Amino acid sequence: MDQSHFCVHGHFYQPPRVDPFTGLIPKEYGADPYGNWTEKIYHECYQPNATVGNFQKISFNIGATLFEWLDQNHPETVRAIVEQEAMVFQRTGVSNAMAQPYFHFIMPLASARDKTTMVRWGIRDYVAHFGRHPQGMWLPETAVDMASLEALADHGIAFTILAPWQAKDPAQDTTKPWRIKLSNGKDMVVFFYNAFLSGEISFNPGASENADGFVHDWLIPQSQTLNRPGDQLIVAASDGELYGHHQPFREKFLSYLLDGAVEKQGIQRQYPALWLRDHPAEGYAEIIENTSWSCHHGIERWRDVCGDAPTAIWKKPLRQFQDRLADSIDTIYETRLKNLIRDPWALRDDYAVVLLGSDKIDTLIQRHTSQSLTPGQASMVKLLVEAQFERLRMFSSDAWFFFDLDRIEPLNALKYAAHAANLVEQATGQDPSDGLISLISEARSELSGLTGDMVFLGYLKKFEKLLRLDQV
Ligand SMILES: [Zn+2]
């Protein structure tokens, strides 16, 4: 008999809010009674969802910057999440957790090399937490192009989840996953989520007030409307923070929905990897490149003005400045390291072991060189690798999401950029931002009049001053 299946995917993520000067998250206003937003959302969402066991009921991914914060601040909750995933794996032989590129990159806007590094670091982060290689990877903002899917497939990733409007065929059947043919000879399986149900759960609080009501009045009618022959799968995807933070107490809705309410109506709880275990994807579909789930103009939101932020003329110069700064940092990195390190980019890819605390930077560098480095050379390599970390972190997509430049996310992006520039200068005496300041001066806050060059140079001075204090 044909069977209906239902899967909820939660994308759990917080941007890196840490201040590179202190390594801590500064006090944030509006997060009362907690010190910062991550802590507030923890108490409203991450902890309660772990407490009611939702991490074995849903499909989920946890961004590395959030995982790191949880590891440091609430390791007991990380243990609970990992145990819940392990129970699913024991029961089914597949995982309900997906990986994510390490930083929240808009992958189509990243260079090929950055795509590789983000995928590799993301996989390492996943393995460090769950103890196995990921089968699925969530793309930040579901931003996609063929090169991003190829980077995933090259690293053994089998599937991802996209919005239905990212399918080339506007009438794409979303009740089963599809194969995307890639130019590297591999396929990527894509689950297109159900836009109606995902939208209702996200934006209509009435839909998620009562789980039985949701099944009866939303899920079943939607399933009957789609009415495809054979088993069918409906996926509802949203930010995980919806459950408890954006919508209070929805962790309870989610818990009962997937542990009673859907089964009572004869619908089976499902995860993408479990579906694929029993229903290998057969048909082929095509995607529209440079699209996402939260910009209705492709991926413009993260590089230029678009209908989602029509006055944000600061975005374009910020993106251009960072692209040029990254190029300049990379040239110095490659030139300085090519005679010391076997493959400087392999060294960068391997840096995840330092981030995850399983290796010291000095040991890592030793592994990547065939010579005995002088203390001066070793210190230069270390600073340049650390600069790479900051220059990657500055591309976290949060910087471009909102309307104005004068917010913590874009300011942090410039802070990470300044830190990267400062580390390169410490290492080599070369300033990678040379000639780029006029570009970033074009990014201006409509609210405060603050300009990008003021912010960048201000941070740069602060880093230089700290360094001088350090040397005293
Ligand atoms: Zn847009």
Short mmCIF file of N, CA and C in Angstrom, two decimals, residues 8 10-12 14 34 37-50 52 54-55 58 201-202 205 208-209 238-255:
data_model
loop_
_atom_site.label_atom_id
_atom_site.label_comp_id
_atom_site.label_asym_id
_atom_site.label_seq_id
_atom_site.Cartn_x
_atom_site.Cartn_y
_atom_site.Cartn_z
N VAL A 8 10.76 16.65 8.95
CA VAL A 8 11.04 18.05 9.28
C VAL A 8 12.55 18.21 9.31
N GLY A 10 15.54 20.90 10.36
CA GLY A 10 15.88 22.15 11.04
C GLY A 10 17.34 22.52 10.78
N HIS A 11 17.54 23.74 10.26
CA HIS A 11 18.90 24.26 10.04
C HIS A 11 19.25 25.12 11.26
N PHE A 12 20.12 24.59 12.12
CA PHE A 12 20.48 25.29 13.36
C PHE A 12 21.81 26.01 13.14
N GLN A 14 24.18 29.80 14.30
CA GLN A 14 24.41 31.16 14.80
C GLN A 14 25.70 31.66 14.18
N TYR A 34 19.83 37.32 29.28
CA TYR A 34 21.10 36.66 28.95
C TYR A 34 22.11 37.66 28.40
N TRP A 37 22.85 36.98 22.34
CA TRP A 37 21.74 36.32 21.63
C TRP A 37 21.89 34.81 21.56
N THR A 38 23.11 34.34 21.39
CA THR A 38 23.31 32.90 21.28
C THR A 38 22.84 32.22 22.57
N GLU A 39 23.18 32.85 23.71
CA GLU A 39 22.79 32.28 25.01
C GLU A 39 21.26 32.31 25.16
N LYS A 40 20.65 33.40 24.73
CA LYS A 40 19.19 33.52 24.82
C LYS A 40 18.52 32.42 23.96
N ILE A 41 19.01 32.28 22.74
CA ILE A 41 18.41 31.29 21.83
C ILE A 41 18.68 29.87 22.35
N TYR A 42 19.82 29.72 23.01
CA TYR A 42 20.11 28.42 23.62
C TYR A 42 19.00 28.03 24.59
N HIS A 43 18.64 28.96 25.46
CA HIS A 43 17.65 28.65 26.49
C HIS A 43 16.25 28.52 25.92
N GLU A 44 16.00 29.19 24.80
CA GLU A 44 14.66 29.12 24.21
C GLU A 44 14.52 27.95 23.23
N CYS A 45 15.64 27.53 22.65
CA CYS A 45 15.55 26.59 21.54
C CYS A 45 16.46 25.36 21.67
N TYR A 46 17.78 25.56 21.70
CA TYR A 46 18.67 24.40 21.61
C TYR A 46 18.48 23.45 22.80
N GLN A 47 18.49 24.03 24.00
CA GLN A 47 18.34 23.18 25.18
C GLN A 47 16.97 22.50 25.24
N PRO A 48 15.86 23.27 25.11
CA PRO A 48 14.56 22.59 25.18
C PRO A 48 14.37 21.53 24.09
N ASN A 49 14.86 21.76 22.89
CA ASN A 49 14.71 20.74 21.84
C ASN A 49 15.51 19.49 22.17
N ALA A 50 16.70 19.69 22.78
CA ALA A 50 17.49 18.52 23.18
C ALA A 50 16.78 17.79 24.32
N VAL A 52 13.60 17.47 25.01
CA VAL A 52 12.44 16.64 24.61
C VAL A 52 12.81 15.61 23.53
N ASN A 54 14.14 16.00 20.46
CA ASN A 54 13.80 16.28 19.06
C ASN A 54 14.92 15.95 18.08
N PHE A 55 16.16 15.83 18.57
CA PHE A 55 17.25 15.55 17.64
C PHE A 55 17.28 14.09 17.20
N ILE A 58 13.82 14.71 14.14
CA ILE A 58 13.91 15.53 12.92
C ILE A 58 15.21 15.22 12.18
N ILE A 201 4.68 26.68 8.67
CA ILE A 201 5.34 26.43 9.96
C ILE A 201 6.18 27.64 10.36
N SER A 202 6.83 28.27 9.36
CA SER A 202 7.73 29.39 9.66
C SER A 202 6.99 30.68 10.00
N PRO A 205 1.93 31.39 12.95
CA PRO A 205 1.99 30.77 14.27
C PRO A 205 0.79 29.86 14.52
N SER A 208 1.21 25.99 13.90
CA SER A 208 1.98 25.12 14.78
C SER A 208 1.51 25.22 16.24
N GLU A 209 0.27 25.68 16.44
CA GLU A 209 -0.23 25.75 17.81
C GLU A 209 -0.54 24.35 18.35
N SER A 238 13.12 24.50 7.61
CA SER A 238 13.16 25.89 8.10
C SER A 238 14.39 26.05 8.98
N ASP A 239 14.61 27.28 9.46
CA ASP A 239 15.62 27.48 10.49
C ASP A 239 15.19 26.68 11.72
N GLY A 240 16.13 26.01 12.37
CA GLY A 240 15.80 25.26 13.57
C GLY A 240 15.36 26.17 14.71
N GLU A 241 15.85 27.43 14.69
CA GLU A 241 15.55 28.37 15.78
C GLU A 241 14.07 28.73 15.83
N LEU A 242 13.36 28.40 14.75
CA LEU A 242 11.92 28.58 14.73
C LEU A 242 11.27 27.90 15.93
N TYR A 243 11.77 26.69 16.24
CA TYR A 243 11.14 25.86 17.27
C TYR A 243 11.59 26.28 18.65
N GLY A 244 10.94 27.28 19.20
CA GLY A 244 11.24 27.73 20.55
C GLY A 244 11.73 29.16 20.63
N HIS A 245 12.45 29.62 19.59
CA HIS A 245 12.94 31.01 19.63
C HIS A 245 12.02 31.93 18.82
N HIS A 246 11.92 31.72 17.51
CA HIS A 246 11.02 32.56 16.72
C HIS A 246 9.57 32.33 17.11
N GLN A 247 9.23 31.07 17.39
CA GLN A 247 7.88 30.71 17.84
C GLN A 247 8.01 30.03 19.20
N PRO A 248 7.56 30.70 20.27
CA PRO A 248 7.78 30.15 21.61
C PRO A 248 7.14 28.76 21.80
N PHE A 249 7.84 27.92 22.49
CA PHE A 249 7.38 26.58 22.91
C PHE A 249 7.07 25.63 21.75
N ARG A 250 7.55 25.97 20.55
CA ARG A 250 7.25 25.06 19.44
C ARG A 250 8.09 23.78 19.49
N GLU A 251 9.06 23.70 20.41
CA GLU A 251 9.77 22.43 20.58
C GLU A 251 8.78 21.35 21.03
N LYS A 252 7.76 21.77 21.79
CA LYS A 252 6.75 20.81 22.26
C LYS A 252 5.86 20.38 21.10
N PHE A 253 5.51 21.34 20.26
CA PHE A 253 4.74 21.03 19.03
C PHE A 253 5.50 20.01 18.19
N LEU A 254 6.79 20.28 17.98
CA LEU A 254 7.61 19.43 17.14
C LEU A 254 7.72 18.03 17.73
N SER A 255 7.93 17.98 19.03
CA SER A 255 8.10 16.70 19.71
C SER A 255 6.85 15.83 19.54
#
